[in-house]
CSV table of C-alpha atoms and ligand atoms in Angstrom, one decimal:
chain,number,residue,atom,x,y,z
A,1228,UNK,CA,115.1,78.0,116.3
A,1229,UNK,CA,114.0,74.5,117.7
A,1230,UNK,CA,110.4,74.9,119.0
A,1231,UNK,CA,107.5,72.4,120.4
A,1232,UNK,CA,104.6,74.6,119.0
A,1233,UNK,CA,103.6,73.5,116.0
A,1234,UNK,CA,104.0,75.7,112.6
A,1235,UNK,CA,101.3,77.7,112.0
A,1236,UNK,CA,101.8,78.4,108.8
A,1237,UNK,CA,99.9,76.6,106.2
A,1238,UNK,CA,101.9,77.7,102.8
A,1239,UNK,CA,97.8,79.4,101.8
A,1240,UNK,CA,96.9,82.8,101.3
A,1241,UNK,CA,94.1,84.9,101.1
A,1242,UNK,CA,93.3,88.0,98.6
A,1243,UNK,CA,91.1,90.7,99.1
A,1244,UNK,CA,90.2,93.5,98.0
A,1245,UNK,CA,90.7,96.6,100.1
A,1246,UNK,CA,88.6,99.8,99.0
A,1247,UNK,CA,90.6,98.8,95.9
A,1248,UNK,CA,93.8,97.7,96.8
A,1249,UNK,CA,94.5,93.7,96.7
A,1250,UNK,CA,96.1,92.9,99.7
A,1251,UNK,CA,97.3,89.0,100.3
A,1252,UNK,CA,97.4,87.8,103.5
A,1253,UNK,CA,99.0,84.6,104.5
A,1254,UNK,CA,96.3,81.6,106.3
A,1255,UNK,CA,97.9,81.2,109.5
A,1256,UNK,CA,96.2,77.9,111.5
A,1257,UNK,CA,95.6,78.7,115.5
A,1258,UNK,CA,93.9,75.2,115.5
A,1259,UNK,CA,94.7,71.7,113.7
A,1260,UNK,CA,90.9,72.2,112.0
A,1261,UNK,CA,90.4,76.2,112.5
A,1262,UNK,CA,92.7,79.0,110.3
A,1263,UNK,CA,92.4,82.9,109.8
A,1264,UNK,CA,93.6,85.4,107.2
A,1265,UNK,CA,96.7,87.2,108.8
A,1266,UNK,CA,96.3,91.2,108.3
A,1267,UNK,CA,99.5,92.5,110.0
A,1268,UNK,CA,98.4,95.8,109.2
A,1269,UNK,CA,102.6,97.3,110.3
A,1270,UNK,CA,104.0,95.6,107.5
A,1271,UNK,CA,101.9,96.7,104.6
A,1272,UNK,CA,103.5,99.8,104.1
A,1273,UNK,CA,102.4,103.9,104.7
A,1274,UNK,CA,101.0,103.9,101.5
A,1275,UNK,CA,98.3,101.0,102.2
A,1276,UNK,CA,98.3,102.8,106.1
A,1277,UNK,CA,97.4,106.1,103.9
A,1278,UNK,CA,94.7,104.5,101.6
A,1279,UNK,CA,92.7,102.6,104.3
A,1280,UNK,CA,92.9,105.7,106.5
A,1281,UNK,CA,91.4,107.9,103.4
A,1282,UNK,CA,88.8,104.9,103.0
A,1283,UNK,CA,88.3,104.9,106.5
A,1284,UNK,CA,87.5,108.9,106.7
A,1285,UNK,CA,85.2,109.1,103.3
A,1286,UNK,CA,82.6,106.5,105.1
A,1287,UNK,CA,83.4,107.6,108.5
A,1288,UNK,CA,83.3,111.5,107.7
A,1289,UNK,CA,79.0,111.5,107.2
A,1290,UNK,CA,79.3,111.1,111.0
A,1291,UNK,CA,80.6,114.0,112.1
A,1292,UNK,CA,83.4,112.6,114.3
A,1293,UNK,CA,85.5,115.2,116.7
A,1294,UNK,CA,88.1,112.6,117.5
A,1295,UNK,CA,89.0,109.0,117.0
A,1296,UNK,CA,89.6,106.4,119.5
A,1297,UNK,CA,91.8,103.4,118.4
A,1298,UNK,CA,92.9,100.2,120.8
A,1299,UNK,CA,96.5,99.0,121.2
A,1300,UNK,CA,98.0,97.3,119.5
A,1301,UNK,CA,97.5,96.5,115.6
A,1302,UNK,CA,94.5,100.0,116.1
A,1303,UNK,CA,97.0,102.5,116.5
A,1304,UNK,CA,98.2,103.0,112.6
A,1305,UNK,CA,94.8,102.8,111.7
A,1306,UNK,CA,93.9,105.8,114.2
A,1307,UNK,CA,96.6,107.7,113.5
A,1308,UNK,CA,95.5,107.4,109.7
A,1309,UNK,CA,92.3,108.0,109.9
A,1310,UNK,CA,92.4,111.0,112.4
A,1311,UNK,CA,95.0,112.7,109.8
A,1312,UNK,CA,92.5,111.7,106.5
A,1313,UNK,CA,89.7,113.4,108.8
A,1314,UNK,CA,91.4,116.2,109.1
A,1315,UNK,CA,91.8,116.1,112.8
A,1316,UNK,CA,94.5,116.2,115.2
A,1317,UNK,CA,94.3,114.4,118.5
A,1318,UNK,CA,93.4,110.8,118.8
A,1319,UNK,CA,93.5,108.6,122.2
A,1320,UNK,CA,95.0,105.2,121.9
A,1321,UNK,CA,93.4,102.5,124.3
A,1322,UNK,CA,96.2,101.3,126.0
A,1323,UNK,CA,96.4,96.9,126.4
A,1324,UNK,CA,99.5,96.5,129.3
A,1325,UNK,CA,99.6,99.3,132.2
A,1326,UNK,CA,102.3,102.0,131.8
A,1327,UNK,CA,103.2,103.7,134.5
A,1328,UNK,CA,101.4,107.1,134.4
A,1329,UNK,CA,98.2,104.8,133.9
A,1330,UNK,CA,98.1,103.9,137.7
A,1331,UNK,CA,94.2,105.2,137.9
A,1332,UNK,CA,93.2,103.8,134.4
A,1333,UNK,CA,89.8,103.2,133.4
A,1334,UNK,CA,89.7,99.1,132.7
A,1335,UNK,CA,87.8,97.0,130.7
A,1336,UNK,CA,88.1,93.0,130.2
A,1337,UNK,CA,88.9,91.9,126.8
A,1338,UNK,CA,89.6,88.8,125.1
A,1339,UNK,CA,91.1,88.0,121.6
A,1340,UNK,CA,91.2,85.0,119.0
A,1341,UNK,CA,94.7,86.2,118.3
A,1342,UNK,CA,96.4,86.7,121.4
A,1343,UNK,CA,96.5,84.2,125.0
A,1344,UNK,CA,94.4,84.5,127.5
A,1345,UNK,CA,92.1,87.3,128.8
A,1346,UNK,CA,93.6,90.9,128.4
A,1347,UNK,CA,92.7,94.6,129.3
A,1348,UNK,CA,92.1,97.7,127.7
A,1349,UNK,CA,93.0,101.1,129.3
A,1350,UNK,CA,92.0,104.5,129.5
A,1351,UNK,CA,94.1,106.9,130.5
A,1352,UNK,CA,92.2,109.6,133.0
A,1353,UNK,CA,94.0,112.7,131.4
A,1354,UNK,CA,93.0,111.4,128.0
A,1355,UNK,CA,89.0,112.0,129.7
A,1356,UNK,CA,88.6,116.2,128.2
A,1357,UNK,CA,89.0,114.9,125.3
A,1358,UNK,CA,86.5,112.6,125.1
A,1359,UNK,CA,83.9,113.9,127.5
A,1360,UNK,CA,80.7,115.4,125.4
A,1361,UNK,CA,82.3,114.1,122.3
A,1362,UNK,CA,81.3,112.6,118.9
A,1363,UNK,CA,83.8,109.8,118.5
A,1364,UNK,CA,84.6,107.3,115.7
A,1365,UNK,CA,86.3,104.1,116.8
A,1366,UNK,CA,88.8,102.4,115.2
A,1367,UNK,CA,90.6,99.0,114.4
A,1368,UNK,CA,92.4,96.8,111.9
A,1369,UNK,CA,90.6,94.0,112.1
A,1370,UNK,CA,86.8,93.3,114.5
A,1371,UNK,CA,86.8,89.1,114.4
A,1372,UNK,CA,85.3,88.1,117.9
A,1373,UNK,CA,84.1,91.4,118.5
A,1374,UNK,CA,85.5,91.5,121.9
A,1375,UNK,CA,88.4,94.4,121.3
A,1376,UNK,CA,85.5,96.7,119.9
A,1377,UNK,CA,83.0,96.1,122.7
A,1378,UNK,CA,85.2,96.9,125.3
A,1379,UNK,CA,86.5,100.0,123.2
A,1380,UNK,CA,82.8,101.3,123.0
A,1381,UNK,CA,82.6,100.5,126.7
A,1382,UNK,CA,85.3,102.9,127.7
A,1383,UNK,CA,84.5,105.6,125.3
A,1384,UNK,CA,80.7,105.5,126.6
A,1385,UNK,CA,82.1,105.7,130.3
A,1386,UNK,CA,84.5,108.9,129.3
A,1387,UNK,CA,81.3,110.5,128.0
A,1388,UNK,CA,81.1,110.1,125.1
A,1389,UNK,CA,79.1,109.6,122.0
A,1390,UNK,CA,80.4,106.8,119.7
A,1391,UNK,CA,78.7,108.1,116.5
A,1392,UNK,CA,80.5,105.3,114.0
A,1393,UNK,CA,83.3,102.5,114.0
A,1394,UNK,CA,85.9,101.9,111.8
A,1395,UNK,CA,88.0,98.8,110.5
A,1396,UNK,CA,90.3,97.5,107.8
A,1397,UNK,CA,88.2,94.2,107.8
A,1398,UNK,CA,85.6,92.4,108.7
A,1399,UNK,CA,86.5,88.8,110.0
A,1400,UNK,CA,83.4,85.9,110.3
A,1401,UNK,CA,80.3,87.1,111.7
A,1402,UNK,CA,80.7,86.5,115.6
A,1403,UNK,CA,81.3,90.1,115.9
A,1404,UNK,CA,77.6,91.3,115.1
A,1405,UNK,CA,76.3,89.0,117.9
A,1406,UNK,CA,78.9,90.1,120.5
A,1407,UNK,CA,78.3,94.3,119.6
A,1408,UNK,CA,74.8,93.8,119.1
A,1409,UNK,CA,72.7,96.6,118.3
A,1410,UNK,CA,76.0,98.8,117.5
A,1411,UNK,CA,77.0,96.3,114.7
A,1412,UNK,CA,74.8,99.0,112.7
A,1413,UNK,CA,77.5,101.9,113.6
A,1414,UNK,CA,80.6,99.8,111.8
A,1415,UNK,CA,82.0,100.4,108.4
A,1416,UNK,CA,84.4,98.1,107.0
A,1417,UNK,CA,86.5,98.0,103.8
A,1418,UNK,CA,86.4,94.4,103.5
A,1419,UNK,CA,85.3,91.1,104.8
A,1420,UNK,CA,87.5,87.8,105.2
A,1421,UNK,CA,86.0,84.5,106.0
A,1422,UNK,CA,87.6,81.7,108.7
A,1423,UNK,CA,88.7,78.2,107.3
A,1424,UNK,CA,88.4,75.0,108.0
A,1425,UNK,CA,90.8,72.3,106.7
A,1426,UNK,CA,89.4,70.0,103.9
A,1427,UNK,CA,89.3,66.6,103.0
A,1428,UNK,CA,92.5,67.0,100.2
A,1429,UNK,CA,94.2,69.1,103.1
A,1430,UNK,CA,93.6,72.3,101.8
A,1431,UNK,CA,92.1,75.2,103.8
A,1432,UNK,CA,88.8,76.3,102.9
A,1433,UNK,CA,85.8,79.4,104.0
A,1434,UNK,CA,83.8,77.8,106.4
A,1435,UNK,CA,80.4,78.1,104.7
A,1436,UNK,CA,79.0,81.5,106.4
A,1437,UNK,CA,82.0,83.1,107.8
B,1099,ADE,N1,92.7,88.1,110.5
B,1099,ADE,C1,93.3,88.8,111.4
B,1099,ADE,N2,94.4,89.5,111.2
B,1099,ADE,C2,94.9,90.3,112.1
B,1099,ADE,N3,94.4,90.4,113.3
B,1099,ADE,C3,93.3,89.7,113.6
B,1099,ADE,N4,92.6,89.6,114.8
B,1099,ADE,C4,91.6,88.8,114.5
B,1099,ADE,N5,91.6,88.3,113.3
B,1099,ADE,C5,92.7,88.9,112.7
């Protein structure tokens, strides 16, 4: 298919290890000079889906989580995992474009190093009993700008809850811990991947630090 956008594919990956399991993710460039790791956590199979959500529940369990909150779109496997590796049953999925029965959403700005533009999480009002009170655990694949995550803790927090931990896949960079602040404390991740930068033989590198 003829395109203008340039390919962002660099022919580079990335292997890490996930609570055990070496995963390779391709280094995808978003910039002529910046690149990340791609985690598309839908097309790494149940059983990885199955293993990071048992992961997830081992560090996450300790907290005493009644439900688990995850965001649209890549946070709903990892919800759905992790609520079922818990031992629980209901989750509540933060929703990112307005369905119709989510007229009278709760809102909350977002943005994203992965997607255009500024987005929006929602909360569905009838998903609010079974939040209210609650000891939550929040979930995602990936927490990178930090931005998702903050507005996820923002929503549970208004729906009365407690967020008592946060869980990802990965842990991408550091901007995260400056944009969560004091709440970087509550998150567990299986693994970290750094950002790259492209080098002087044209090879992408870690950028020192990420
Ligand atoms: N490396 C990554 N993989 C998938 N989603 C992401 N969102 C931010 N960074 C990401």
């Amino acid at each position: 298919m003829p395109s203008d956008a340039a390919d962002p594919r660099t022919g580079q990956s990335w292997t890490v290890d996930v609570a055990g399991q070496a995963i390779d993710l391709p280094i995808v460039a978003i910039k002529p000079d910046f690149a990340i790791s791609l985690m598309m956590v839908i097309d790494l199979g149940v059983r990885f889906g199955a293993h990071v959500g048992q992961a997830l529940a081992e560090r996450l369990a300790p907290t005493k989580p009644e439900i688990v909150v995850g965001a649209a779109t890549l946070g709903i496997p990892v919800a759905i995992e992790v609520t079922r590796a818990l031992g629980l049953d209901d989750y509540v999925i933060l929703q990112k474009s307005p369905k119709l029965h989510l007229a009278n959403a709760l809102e909350q700005r977002i943005s994203s190093i992965t997607s255009k533009g500024e987005q929006r999480l929602l909360l569905d009002r009838a998903a609010l009993p079974l939040l209210a009170g609650k000891r939550v655990a929040v979930v995602d694949d990936v927490v990178a700008s930090g931005s998702s995550l903050r507005g996820s803790l923002e929503l549970v927090r208004r729906a009365g809850a407690e967020v008592v931990g946060i869980g990802v896949i990965l842990t991408e960079a550091k901007d995260w811990q400056e944009t969560l602040g004091p709440d970087r404390d509550l998150v567990h991740g299986l693994a970290h991947i750094p950002q790259f930068t492209k080098a002087a033989d044209d090879r992408w590198k870690p950028i020192p630090g990420t």
